[in-house]
mmCIF file with all atom_site columns, C-alpha atoms in Angstrom:
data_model
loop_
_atom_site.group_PDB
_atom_site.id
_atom_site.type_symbol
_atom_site.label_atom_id
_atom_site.label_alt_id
_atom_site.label_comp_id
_atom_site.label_asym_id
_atom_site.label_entity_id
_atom_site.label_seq_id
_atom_site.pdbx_PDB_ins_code
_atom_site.Cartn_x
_atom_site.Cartn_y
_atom_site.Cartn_z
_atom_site.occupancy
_atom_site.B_iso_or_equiv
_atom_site.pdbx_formal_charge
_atom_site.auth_seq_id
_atom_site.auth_comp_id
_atom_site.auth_asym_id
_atom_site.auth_atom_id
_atom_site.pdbx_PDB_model_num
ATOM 1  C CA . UNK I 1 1  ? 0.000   0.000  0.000   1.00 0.00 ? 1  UNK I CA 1
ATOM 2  C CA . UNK I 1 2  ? 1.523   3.761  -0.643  1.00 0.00 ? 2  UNK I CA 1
ATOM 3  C CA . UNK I 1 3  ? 1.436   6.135  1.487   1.00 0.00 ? 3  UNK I CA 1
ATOM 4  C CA . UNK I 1 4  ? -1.174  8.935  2.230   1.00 0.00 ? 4  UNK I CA 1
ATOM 5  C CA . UNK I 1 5  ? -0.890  11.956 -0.382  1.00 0.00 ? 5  UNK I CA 1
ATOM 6  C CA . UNK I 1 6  ? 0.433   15.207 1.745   1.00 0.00 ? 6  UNK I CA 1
ATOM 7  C CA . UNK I 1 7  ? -1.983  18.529 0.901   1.00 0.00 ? 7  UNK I CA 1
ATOM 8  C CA . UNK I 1 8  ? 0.769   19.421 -1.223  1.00 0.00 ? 8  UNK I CA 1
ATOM 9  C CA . UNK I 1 9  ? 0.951   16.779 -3.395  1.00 0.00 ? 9  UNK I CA 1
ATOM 10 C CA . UNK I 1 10 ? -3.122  16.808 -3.663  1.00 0.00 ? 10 UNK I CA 1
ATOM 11 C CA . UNK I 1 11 ? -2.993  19.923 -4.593  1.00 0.00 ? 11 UNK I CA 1
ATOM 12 C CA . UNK I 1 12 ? -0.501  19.621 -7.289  1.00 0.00 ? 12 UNK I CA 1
ATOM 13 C CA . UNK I 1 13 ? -2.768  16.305 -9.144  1.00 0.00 ? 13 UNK I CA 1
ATOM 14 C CA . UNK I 1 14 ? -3.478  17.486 -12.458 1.00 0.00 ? 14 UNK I CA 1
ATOM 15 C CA . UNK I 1 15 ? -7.486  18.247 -13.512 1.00 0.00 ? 15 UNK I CA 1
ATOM 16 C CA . UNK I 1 16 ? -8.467  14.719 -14.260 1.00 0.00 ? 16 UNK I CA 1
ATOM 17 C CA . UNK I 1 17 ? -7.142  11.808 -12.124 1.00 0.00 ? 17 UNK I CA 1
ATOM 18 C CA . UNK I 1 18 ? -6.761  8.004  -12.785 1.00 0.00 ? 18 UNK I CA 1
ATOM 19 C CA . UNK I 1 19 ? -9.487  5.730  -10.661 1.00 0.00 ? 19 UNK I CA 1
ATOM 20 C CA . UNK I 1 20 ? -6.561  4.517  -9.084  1.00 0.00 ? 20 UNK I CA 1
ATOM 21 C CA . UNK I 1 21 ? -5.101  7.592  -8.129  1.00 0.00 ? 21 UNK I CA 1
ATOM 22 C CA . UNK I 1 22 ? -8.591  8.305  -6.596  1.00 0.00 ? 22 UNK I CA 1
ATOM 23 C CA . UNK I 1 23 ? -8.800  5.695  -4.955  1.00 0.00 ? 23 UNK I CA 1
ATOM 24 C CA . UNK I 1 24 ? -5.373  5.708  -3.309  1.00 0.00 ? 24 UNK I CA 1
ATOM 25 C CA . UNK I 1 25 ? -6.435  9.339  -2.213  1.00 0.00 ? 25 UNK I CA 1
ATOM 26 C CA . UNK I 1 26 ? -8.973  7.757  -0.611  1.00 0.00 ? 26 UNK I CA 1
ATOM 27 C CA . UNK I 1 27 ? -7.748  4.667  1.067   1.00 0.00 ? 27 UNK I CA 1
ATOM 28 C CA . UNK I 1 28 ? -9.044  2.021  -2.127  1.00 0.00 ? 28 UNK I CA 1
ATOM 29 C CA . UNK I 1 29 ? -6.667  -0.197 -3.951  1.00 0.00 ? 29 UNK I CA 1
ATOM 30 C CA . UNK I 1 30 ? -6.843  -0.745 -7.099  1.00 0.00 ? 30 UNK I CA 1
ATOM 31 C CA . UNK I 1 31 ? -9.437  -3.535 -7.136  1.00 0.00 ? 31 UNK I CA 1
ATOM 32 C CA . UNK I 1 32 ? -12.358 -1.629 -4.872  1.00 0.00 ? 32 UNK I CA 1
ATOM 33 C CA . UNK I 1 33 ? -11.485 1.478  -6.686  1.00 0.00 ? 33 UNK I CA 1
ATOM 34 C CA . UNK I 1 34 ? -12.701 -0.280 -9.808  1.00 0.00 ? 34 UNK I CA 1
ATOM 35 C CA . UNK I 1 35 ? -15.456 -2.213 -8.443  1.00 0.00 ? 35 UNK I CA 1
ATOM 36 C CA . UNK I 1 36 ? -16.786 1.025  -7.034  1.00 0.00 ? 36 UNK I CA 1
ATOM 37 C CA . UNK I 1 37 ? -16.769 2.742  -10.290 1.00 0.00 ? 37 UNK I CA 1
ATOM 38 C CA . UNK I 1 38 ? -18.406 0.159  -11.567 1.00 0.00 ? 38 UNK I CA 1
ATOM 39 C CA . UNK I 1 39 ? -21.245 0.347  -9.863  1.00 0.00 ? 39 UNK I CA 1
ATOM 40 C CA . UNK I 1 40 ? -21.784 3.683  -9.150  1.00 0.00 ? 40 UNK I CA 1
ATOM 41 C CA . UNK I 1 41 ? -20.717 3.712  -5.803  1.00 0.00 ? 41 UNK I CA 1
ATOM 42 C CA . UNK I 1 42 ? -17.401 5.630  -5.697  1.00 0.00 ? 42 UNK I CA 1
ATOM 43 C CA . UNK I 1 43 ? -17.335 8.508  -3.307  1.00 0.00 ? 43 UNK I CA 1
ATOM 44 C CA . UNK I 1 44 ? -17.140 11.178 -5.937  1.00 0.00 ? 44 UNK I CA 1
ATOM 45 C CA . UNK I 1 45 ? -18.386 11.777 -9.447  1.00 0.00 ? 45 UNK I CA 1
ATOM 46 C CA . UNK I 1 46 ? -16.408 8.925  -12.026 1.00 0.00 ? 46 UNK I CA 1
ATOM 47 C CA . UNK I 1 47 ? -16.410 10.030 -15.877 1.00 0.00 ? 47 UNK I CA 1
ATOM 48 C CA . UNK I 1 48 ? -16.531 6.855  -18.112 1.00 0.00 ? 48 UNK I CA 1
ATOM 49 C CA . UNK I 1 49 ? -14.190 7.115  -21.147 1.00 0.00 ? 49 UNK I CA 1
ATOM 50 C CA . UNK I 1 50 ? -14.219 4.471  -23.274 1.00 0.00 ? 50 UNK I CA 1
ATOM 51 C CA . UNK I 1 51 ? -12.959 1.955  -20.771 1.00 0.00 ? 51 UNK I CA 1
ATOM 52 C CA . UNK I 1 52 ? -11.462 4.163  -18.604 1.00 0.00 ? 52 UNK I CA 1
ATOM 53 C CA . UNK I 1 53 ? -12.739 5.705  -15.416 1.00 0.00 ? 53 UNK I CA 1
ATOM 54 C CA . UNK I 1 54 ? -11.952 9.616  -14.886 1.00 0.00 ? 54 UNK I CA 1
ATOM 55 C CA . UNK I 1 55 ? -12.257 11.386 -11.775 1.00 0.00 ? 55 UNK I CA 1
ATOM 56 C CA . UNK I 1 56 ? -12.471 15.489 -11.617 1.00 0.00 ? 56 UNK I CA 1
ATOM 57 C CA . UNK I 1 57 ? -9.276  16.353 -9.346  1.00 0.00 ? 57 UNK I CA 1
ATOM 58 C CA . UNK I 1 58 ? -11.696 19.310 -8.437  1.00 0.00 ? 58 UNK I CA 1
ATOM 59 C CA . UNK I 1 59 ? -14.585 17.177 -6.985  1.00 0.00 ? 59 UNK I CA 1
ATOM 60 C CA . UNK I 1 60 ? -12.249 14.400 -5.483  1.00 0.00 ? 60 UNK I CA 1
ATOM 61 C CA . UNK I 1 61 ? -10.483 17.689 -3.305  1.00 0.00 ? 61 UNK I CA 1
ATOM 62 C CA . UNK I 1 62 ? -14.054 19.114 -2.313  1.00 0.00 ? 62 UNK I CA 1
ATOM 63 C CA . UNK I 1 63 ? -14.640 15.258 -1.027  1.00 0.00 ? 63 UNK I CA 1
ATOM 64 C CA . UNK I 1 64 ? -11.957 15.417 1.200   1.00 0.00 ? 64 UNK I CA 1
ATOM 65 C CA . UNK I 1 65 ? -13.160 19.312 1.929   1.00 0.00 ? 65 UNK I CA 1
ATOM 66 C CA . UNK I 1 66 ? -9.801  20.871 0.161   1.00 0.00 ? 66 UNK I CA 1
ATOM 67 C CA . UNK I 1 67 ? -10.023 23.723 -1.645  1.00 0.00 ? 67 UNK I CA 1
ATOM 68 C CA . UNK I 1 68 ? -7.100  24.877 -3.868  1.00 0.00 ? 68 UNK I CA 1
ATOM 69 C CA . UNK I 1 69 ? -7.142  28.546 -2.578  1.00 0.00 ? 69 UNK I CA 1
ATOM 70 C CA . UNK I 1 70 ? -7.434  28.246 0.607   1.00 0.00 ? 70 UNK I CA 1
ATOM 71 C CA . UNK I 1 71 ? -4.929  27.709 3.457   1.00 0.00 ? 71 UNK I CA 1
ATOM 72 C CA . UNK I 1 72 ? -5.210  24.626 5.627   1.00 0.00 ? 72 UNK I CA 1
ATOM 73 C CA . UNK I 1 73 ? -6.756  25.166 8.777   1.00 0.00 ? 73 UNK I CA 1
ATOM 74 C CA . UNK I 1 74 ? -3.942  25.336 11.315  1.00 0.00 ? 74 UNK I CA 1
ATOM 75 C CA . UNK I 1 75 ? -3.179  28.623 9.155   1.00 0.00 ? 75 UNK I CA 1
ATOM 76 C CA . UNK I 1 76 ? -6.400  30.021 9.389   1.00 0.00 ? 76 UNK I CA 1
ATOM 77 C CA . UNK I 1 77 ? -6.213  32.309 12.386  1.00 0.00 ? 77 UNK I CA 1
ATOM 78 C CA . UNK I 1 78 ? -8.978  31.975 15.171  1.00 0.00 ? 78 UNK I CA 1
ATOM 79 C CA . UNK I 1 79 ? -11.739 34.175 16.066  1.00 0.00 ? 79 UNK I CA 1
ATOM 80 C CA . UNK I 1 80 ? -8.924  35.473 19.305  1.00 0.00 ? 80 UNK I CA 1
ATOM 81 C CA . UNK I 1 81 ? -6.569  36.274 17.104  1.00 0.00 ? 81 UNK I CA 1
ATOM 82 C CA . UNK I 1 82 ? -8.470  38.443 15.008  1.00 0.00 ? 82 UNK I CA 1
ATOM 83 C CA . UNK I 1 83 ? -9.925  40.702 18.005  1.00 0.00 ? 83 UNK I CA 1
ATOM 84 C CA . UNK I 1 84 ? -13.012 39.569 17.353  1.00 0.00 ? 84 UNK I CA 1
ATOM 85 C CA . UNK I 1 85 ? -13.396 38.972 21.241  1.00 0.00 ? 85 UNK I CA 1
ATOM 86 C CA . UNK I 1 86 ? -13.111 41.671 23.637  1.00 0.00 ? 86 UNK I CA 1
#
């Protein structure tokens, strides 16, 4: 099994992913990543190409509640540190 993607690396996938690649960002192997696809189960919108399975790098980050612009959220300053509490 690989190991976990870092945000990083996520970040850096290209538009369209592999249902492999998917899958390893979200735990699968190979086998349930297929088997998923194939029956309409995977986690995230699949795009059927011939006989390939795309996934949207886009939707696969909102899964995992990533957004491309934003910074993680041990950056994101708390409502303390903004004054907002008096």
């Amino acid at each position: 099994m690989n190991a976990p993607m870092s945000r990083a690396e996520l970040l850096a996938l290209p538009p369209v992913i592999g249902i492999v690649t998917a899958g390893r960002v979200l735990g699968f192997g190979r086998t349930k990543s297929y088997e998923l696809a194939r029956t309409g189960e995977f986690p995230c919108r699949v795009i059927r190409v011939g006989r390939s399975y795309l996934v949207p790098t886009a939707v696969l980050l909102a899964v995992l509640g990533l957004e491309p612009n934003r910074p993680p959220l041990a950056d994101v300053p708390d409502d303390d540190s903004r004054g907002a509490h008096q």
